[in-house]
Amino acid sequence: MATVLYDRDANMKVLEGKTVAVLGYGSQGHAHAQNLRDSGVSVVVGLHEGSRSRAAAERDGFAVHSVDDAVKNADVVMFLMPDHVQGTVYRTSVAPNLKKGAALAFAHGFSVHFSQVEPPKDNDVFMVAPKGPGHLVRRMYTDGRGVPCLLAVEQDASGHARELGLAYACALGGGRAGVLCTTFAEETETDLFGEQAVLCGGITELIKAGFDTLVEAGYQPEIAYFECLNEMKLIVDLMYEGGMGWMRYSVSDTAKYGDLTAGKKVIDGRVRETMKTLLADVKDGSFAKDWMLENQCGRPRMKKWMQQEKSHPIEAVGKELRAMMPWMDAKSAPDA
């Protein structure tokens, strides 16, 4: 079982007199910066020239600097920009300006675990990863609650990296809910695997396969959409609230019987072997290498795949049906 820490375990004095440079002001960036400030921590925001987030950060009352200038006087530098740019930002703007003894902090282990960022040996390196999107991290904090966080230490040059990381997590509000101890490797590898095999890749392909099977058999696309996509939220909400047991308790006996008899036929031994292959590609760095090369080439395959996905019939059917649901704040993804 993971070690779980709370506010009572933290020494918040380790943040006193320290300045945190939050690099990036997107989903996580705005939540980190605002929660830290409200916890009494000195915060500056570092953004690249022309960043669309500058206006939002300034409107929220932060001093906004270039990344170079934000880093120069910072005691903790938190990376909250996309994974694929962190290596370049580190080499060009952070490393040349990093104070002696300053800590490097991350909300995801990708860039360190896969050597996109290679910190100096005399600097602490830790990770605080809230297990929720930034707007939830912010809202729970302002409500007097918090979102659970993961805490990992990759490099403990000072002997106090874990203490500093825990204080940072508690300043975010994580210590109110619980801070789970992990490693950079575990967080990174499980995160990538979960996204690919279940949360994004697995679930979208499962939904489309069900939709296509019904439509190809002659059923109306609208009915197929409701059964294979729309009702997915109802089931996931039940599992989110009380696990699989609560979901099975809540659905009809017919649905429960179908679950128990068909699930293992859909997710069979072949699928489980494929998942093991995906995990192996994550662990040995194959996926990370492929992703970085795709970015270096301008994402040609990704752009083609995204266009193909956008053209799937389920998207057009869904847009029409969501317009019939006044209780929903329907969204439409912008063109990539």
Short mmCIF file of C-alpha atoms in Angstrom, two decimals, residues 73-323:
data_model
loop_
_atom_site.label_atom_id
_atom_site.label_comp_id
_atom_site.label_asym_id
_atom_site.label_seq_id
_atom_site.Cartn_x
_atom_site.Cartn_y
_atom_site.Cartn_z
CA ASN A 73 15.53 34.37 -8.40
CA ALA A 74 13.39 31.28 -7.84
CA ASP A 75 14.03 28.74 -5.09
CA VAL A 76 11.60 26.25 -6.66
CA VAL A 77 10.99 26.00 -10.41
CA MET A 78 7.77 24.16 -11.27
CA PHE A 79 7.42 22.90 -14.86
CA LEU A 80 3.79 23.11 -15.98
CA MET A 81 4.12 23.37 -19.73
CA PRO A 82 3.50 20.43 -22.15
CA ASP A 83 5.85 17.45 -21.85
CA HIS A 84 7.29 17.71 -25.35
CA VAL A 85 8.64 21.26 -24.86
CA GLN A 86 10.07 20.88 -21.36
CA GLY A 87 13.45 19.63 -22.54
CA THR A 88 14.00 22.60 -24.83
CA VAL A 89 12.78 25.10 -22.23
CA TYR A 90 15.07 23.55 -19.62
CA ARG A 91 18.17 23.67 -21.82
CA THR A 92 17.61 27.16 -23.23
CA SER A 93 16.04 29.07 -20.34
CA VAL A 94 16.18 27.17 -17.06
CA ALA A 95 19.62 25.57 -16.85
CA PRO A 96 21.55 28.78 -17.68
CA ASN A 97 19.63 30.75 -15.03
CA LEU A 98 19.05 28.21 -12.26
CA LYS A 99 20.17 29.33 -8.80
CA LYS A 100 22.57 27.11 -6.92
CA GLY A 101 20.51 24.84 -4.70
CA ALA A 102 17.17 25.68 -6.32
CA ALA A 103 14.73 22.78 -6.59
CA LEU A 104 13.25 21.59 -9.86
CA ALA A 105 9.63 20.46 -9.58
CA PHE A 106 7.29 18.69 -11.97
CA ALA A 107 3.63 17.71 -12.11
CA HIS A 108 4.38 14.72 -14.36
CA GLY A 109 7.53 12.66 -14.56
CA PHE A 110 7.82 12.29 -18.35
CA SER A 111 10.63 14.73 -19.11
CA VAL A 112 12.85 13.58 -16.25
CA HIS A 113 12.14 9.87 -16.51
CA PHE A 114 12.86 9.86 -20.25
CA SER A 115 15.91 12.16 -19.93
CA GLN A 116 14.47 15.17 -21.74
CA VAL A 117 15.51 17.12 -18.65
CA GLU A 118 18.76 16.08 -16.95
CA PRO A 119 19.07 18.12 -13.75
CA PRO A 120 22.41 19.00 -12.10
CA LYS A 121 23.37 16.61 -9.31
CA ASP A 122 23.37 19.34 -6.65
CA ASN A 123 19.70 20.31 -7.14
CA ASP A 124 16.64 18.71 -5.55
CA VAL A 125 14.15 17.23 -8.00
CA PHE A 126 10.64 16.37 -6.90
CA MET A 127 7.18 15.85 -8.35
CA VAL A 128 3.78 16.92 -7.06
CA ALA A 129 1.02 15.65 -9.33
CA PRO A 130 -2.57 16.53 -8.41
CA LYS A 131 -4.95 13.75 -9.47
CA GLY A 132 -7.43 16.08 -11.08
CA PRO A 133 -7.61 18.89 -13.67
CA GLY A 134 -6.55 22.38 -12.68
CA HIS A 135 -10.04 23.84 -12.37
CA LEU A 136 -10.91 21.11 -9.84
CA VAL A 137 -7.64 21.67 -7.94
CA ARG A 138 -8.52 25.35 -7.66
CA ARG A 139 -12.20 24.86 -6.81
CA MET A 140 -11.54 22.29 -4.10
CA TYR A 141 -8.95 24.59 -2.53
CA THR A 142 -11.32 27.56 -2.43
CA ASP A 143 -14.00 25.27 -0.94
CA GLY A 144 -11.63 24.41 1.91
CA ARG A 145 -11.00 20.92 0.57
CA GLY A 146 -8.37 19.44 -1.70
CA VAL A 147 -7.52 17.04 -4.52
CA PRO A 148 -5.25 14.05 -3.70
CA CYS A 149 -1.68 14.49 -4.97
CA LEU A 150 1.18 12.17 -5.83
CA LEU A 151 4.60 12.99 -4.37
CA ALA A 152 7.90 11.65 -5.67
CA VAL A 153 11.55 12.54 -5.15
CA GLU A 154 13.98 11.83 -7.96
CA GLN A 155 16.99 13.63 -6.51
CA ASP A 156 17.55 14.61 -2.87
CA ALA A 157 20.66 16.77 -2.99
CA SER A 158 19.76 18.82 0.08
CA GLY A 159 18.46 15.98 2.23
CA HIS A 160 15.13 17.83 2.49
CA ALA A 161 13.57 17.29 -0.95
CA ARG A 162 10.71 15.17 0.35
CA GLU A 163 9.97 17.70 3.08
CA LEU A 164 9.89 20.50 0.52
CA GLY A 165 7.75 18.50 -1.89
CA LEU A 166 5.23 17.62 0.82
CA ALA A 167 4.96 21.27 1.87
CA TYR A 168 4.37 22.22 -1.77
CA ALA A 169 1.65 19.57 -2.09
CA CYS A 170 -0.05 20.81 1.07
CA ALA A 171 0.12 24.41 -0.15
CA LEU A 172 -1.84 23.21 -3.19
CA GLY A 173 -4.46 21.72 -0.89
CA GLY A 174 -3.40 18.13 -1.48
CA GLY A 175 -2.66 17.50 2.19
CA ARG A 176 -6.33 18.03 3.03
CA ALA A 177 -7.26 15.00 0.92
CA GLY A 178 -4.06 12.92 1.09
CA VAL A 179 -0.64 12.86 -0.56
CA LEU A 180 0.41 9.45 -1.90
CA CYS A 181 4.11 8.66 -2.19
CA THR A 182 5.35 7.20 -5.47
CA THR A 183 8.34 7.41 -7.84
CA PHE A 184 8.90 9.27 -11.10
CA ALA A 185 9.04 5.93 -12.92
CA GLU A 186 5.80 4.59 -11.44
CA GLU A 187 3.84 7.80 -12.00
CA THR A 188 5.06 8.23 -15.57
CA GLU A 189 4.67 4.65 -16.73
CA THR A 190 1.24 4.10 -15.17
CA ASP A 191 0.01 7.46 -16.47
CA LEU A 192 1.05 6.77 -20.06
CA PHE A 193 -0.25 3.22 -19.96
CA GLY A 194 -3.60 4.31 -18.51
CA GLU A 195 -4.06 6.97 -21.19
CA GLN A 196 -3.27 4.58 -24.00
CA ALA A 197 -4.87 1.32 -22.91
CA VAL A 198 -7.94 2.52 -21.00
CA LEU A 199 -8.73 6.21 -20.52
CA CYS A 200 -8.24 7.60 -24.03
CA GLY A 201 -7.10 5.01 -26.58
CA GLY A 202 -8.96 2.04 -25.12
CA ILE A 203 -12.26 3.74 -24.40
CA THR A 204 -12.56 5.64 -27.69
CA GLU A 205 -11.89 2.52 -29.73
CA LEU A 206 -14.33 0.48 -27.61
CA ILE A 207 -17.06 3.10 -28.11
CA LYS A 208 -16.47 3.34 -31.86
CA ALA A 209 -16.37 -0.45 -32.22
CA GLY A 210 -19.74 -0.75 -30.48
CA PHE A 211 -21.22 2.11 -32.51
CA ASP A 212 -19.94 0.68 -35.81
CA THR A 213 -21.18 -2.83 -34.97
CA LEU A 214 -24.74 -1.59 -34.36
CA VAL A 215 -24.85 0.74 -37.39
CA GLU A 216 -23.42 -1.91 -39.72
CA ALA A 217 -26.12 -4.29 -38.45
CA GLY A 218 -28.79 -1.81 -39.55
CA TYR A 219 -29.62 0.02 -36.34
CA GLN A 220 -30.12 3.78 -36.32
CA PRO A 221 -26.92 5.77 -35.65
CA GLU A 222 -28.74 7.92 -33.09
CA ILE A 223 -29.75 4.88 -31.05
CA ALA A 224 -26.24 3.46 -31.35
CA TYR A 225 -24.80 6.76 -30.07
CA PHE A 226 -27.00 6.74 -26.99
CA GLU A 227 -26.19 3.13 -26.15
CA CYS A 228 -22.44 3.20 -26.81
CA LEU A 229 -21.35 6.75 -25.95
CA ASN A 230 -23.95 8.85 -24.16
CA GLU A 231 -24.75 6.28 -21.50
CA MET A 232 -21.05 5.69 -20.88
CA LYS A 233 -21.10 8.74 -18.59
CA LEU A 234 -23.88 7.28 -16.47
CA ILE A 235 -21.92 4.09 -15.88
CA VAL A 236 -18.58 5.82 -15.31
CA ASP A 237 -20.20 8.20 -12.81
CA LEU A 238 -21.45 5.22 -10.81
CA MET A 239 -17.98 3.65 -10.77
CA TYR A 240 -16.41 7.02 -9.92
CA GLU A 241 -18.71 7.39 -6.93
CA GLY A 242 -18.52 3.87 -5.53
CA GLY A 243 -16.36 1.55 -7.60
CA MET A 244 -17.50 -1.32 -9.80
CA GLY A 245 -19.48 -2.81 -6.95
CA TRP A 246 -21.68 0.29 -6.69
CA MET A 247 -22.19 0.32 -10.46
CA ARG A 248 -23.31 -3.31 -10.43
CA TYR A 249 -25.57 -2.66 -7.48
CA SER A 250 -27.14 0.29 -9.28
CA VAL A 251 -27.83 -1.16 -12.74
CA SER A 252 -30.55 -3.64 -13.63
CA ASP A 253 -30.07 -7.36 -13.07
CA THR A 254 -30.14 -7.83 -16.83
CA ALA A 255 -27.30 -5.33 -17.29
CA LYS A 256 -25.38 -6.96 -14.48
CA TYR A 257 -25.73 -10.43 -16.04
CA GLY A 258 -24.61 -9.06 -19.41
CA ASP A 259 -21.62 -7.45 -17.71
CA LEU A 260 -20.54 -10.67 -16.04
CA THR A 261 -21.03 -12.90 -19.09
CA ALA A 262 -19.76 -10.67 -21.92
CA GLY A 263 -17.02 -8.49 -20.46
CA LYS A 264 -14.29 -11.11 -20.61
CA LYS A 265 -15.26 -11.99 -24.18
CA VAL A 266 -14.66 -8.42 -25.29
CA ILE A 267 -11.55 -7.84 -23.20
CA ASP A 268 -10.10 -11.28 -23.82
CA GLY A 269 -6.61 -12.76 -23.53
CA ARG A 270 -5.52 -11.18 -26.81
CA VAL A 271 -6.46 -7.70 -25.59
CA ARG A 272 -4.63 -8.27 -22.32
CA GLU A 273 -1.52 -9.33 -24.22
CA THR A 274 -1.77 -6.17 -26.32
CA MET A 275 -1.93 -4.14 -23.10
CA LYS A 276 1.27 -5.82 -21.91
CA THR A 277 2.93 -4.83 -25.19
CA LEU A 278 1.81 -1.21 -24.73
CA LEU A 279 3.22 -1.21 -21.21
CA ALA A 280 6.52 -2.64 -22.44
CA ASP A 281 6.77 0.14 -25.05
CA VAL A 282 6.18 2.72 -22.33
CA LYS A 283 8.72 1.22 -19.93
CA ASP A 284 11.55 0.81 -22.45
CA GLY A 285 11.11 4.35 -23.80
CA SER A 286 9.84 3.36 -27.26
CA PHE A 287 6.66 5.39 -26.92
CA ALA A 288 8.50 8.44 -25.56
CA LYS A 289 11.01 8.32 -28.43
CA ASP A 290 8.23 8.00 -31.00
CA TRP A 291 6.29 10.91 -29.46
CA MET A 292 9.30 13.23 -29.39
CA LEU A 293 10.18 12.40 -33.01
CA GLU A 294 6.58 13.05 -34.07
CA ASN A 295 6.84 16.54 -32.56
CA GLN A 296 10.20 17.23 -34.17
CA CYS A 297 8.71 16.39 -37.57
CA GLY A 298 5.69 18.67 -37.13
CA ARG A 299 3.23 15.91 -36.15
CA PRO A 300 2.38 14.72 -39.71
CA ARG A 301 0.89 11.37 -38.66
CA MET A 302 -0.96 12.86 -35.71
CA LYS A 303 -2.60 15.50 -37.90
CA LYS A 304 -3.76 12.84 -40.37
CA TRP A 305 -5.09 10.60 -37.60
CA MET A 306 -6.92 13.49 -35.93
CA GLN A 307 -8.62 14.35 -39.22
CA GLN A 308 -9.67 10.75 -39.66
CA GLU A 309 -11.12 10.64 -36.15
CA LYS A 310 -12.99 13.91 -36.73
CA SER A 311 -14.59 12.39 -39.83
CA HIS A 312 -16.01 9.35 -38.02
CA PRO A 313 -19.85 9.30 -38.23
CA ILE A 314 -20.18 9.17 -34.45
CA GLU A 315 -18.95 12.76 -34.26
CA ALA A 316 -21.63 14.16 -36.58
CA VAL A 317 -24.39 12.15 -34.92
CA GLY A 318 -23.21 13.20 -31.47
CA LYS A 319 -23.17 16.90 -32.35
CA GLU A 320 -26.82 16.73 -33.47
CA LEU A 321 -27.96 14.79 -30.42
CA ARG A 322 -26.11 16.97 -27.90
CA ALA A 323 -28.03 19.96 -29.29
#
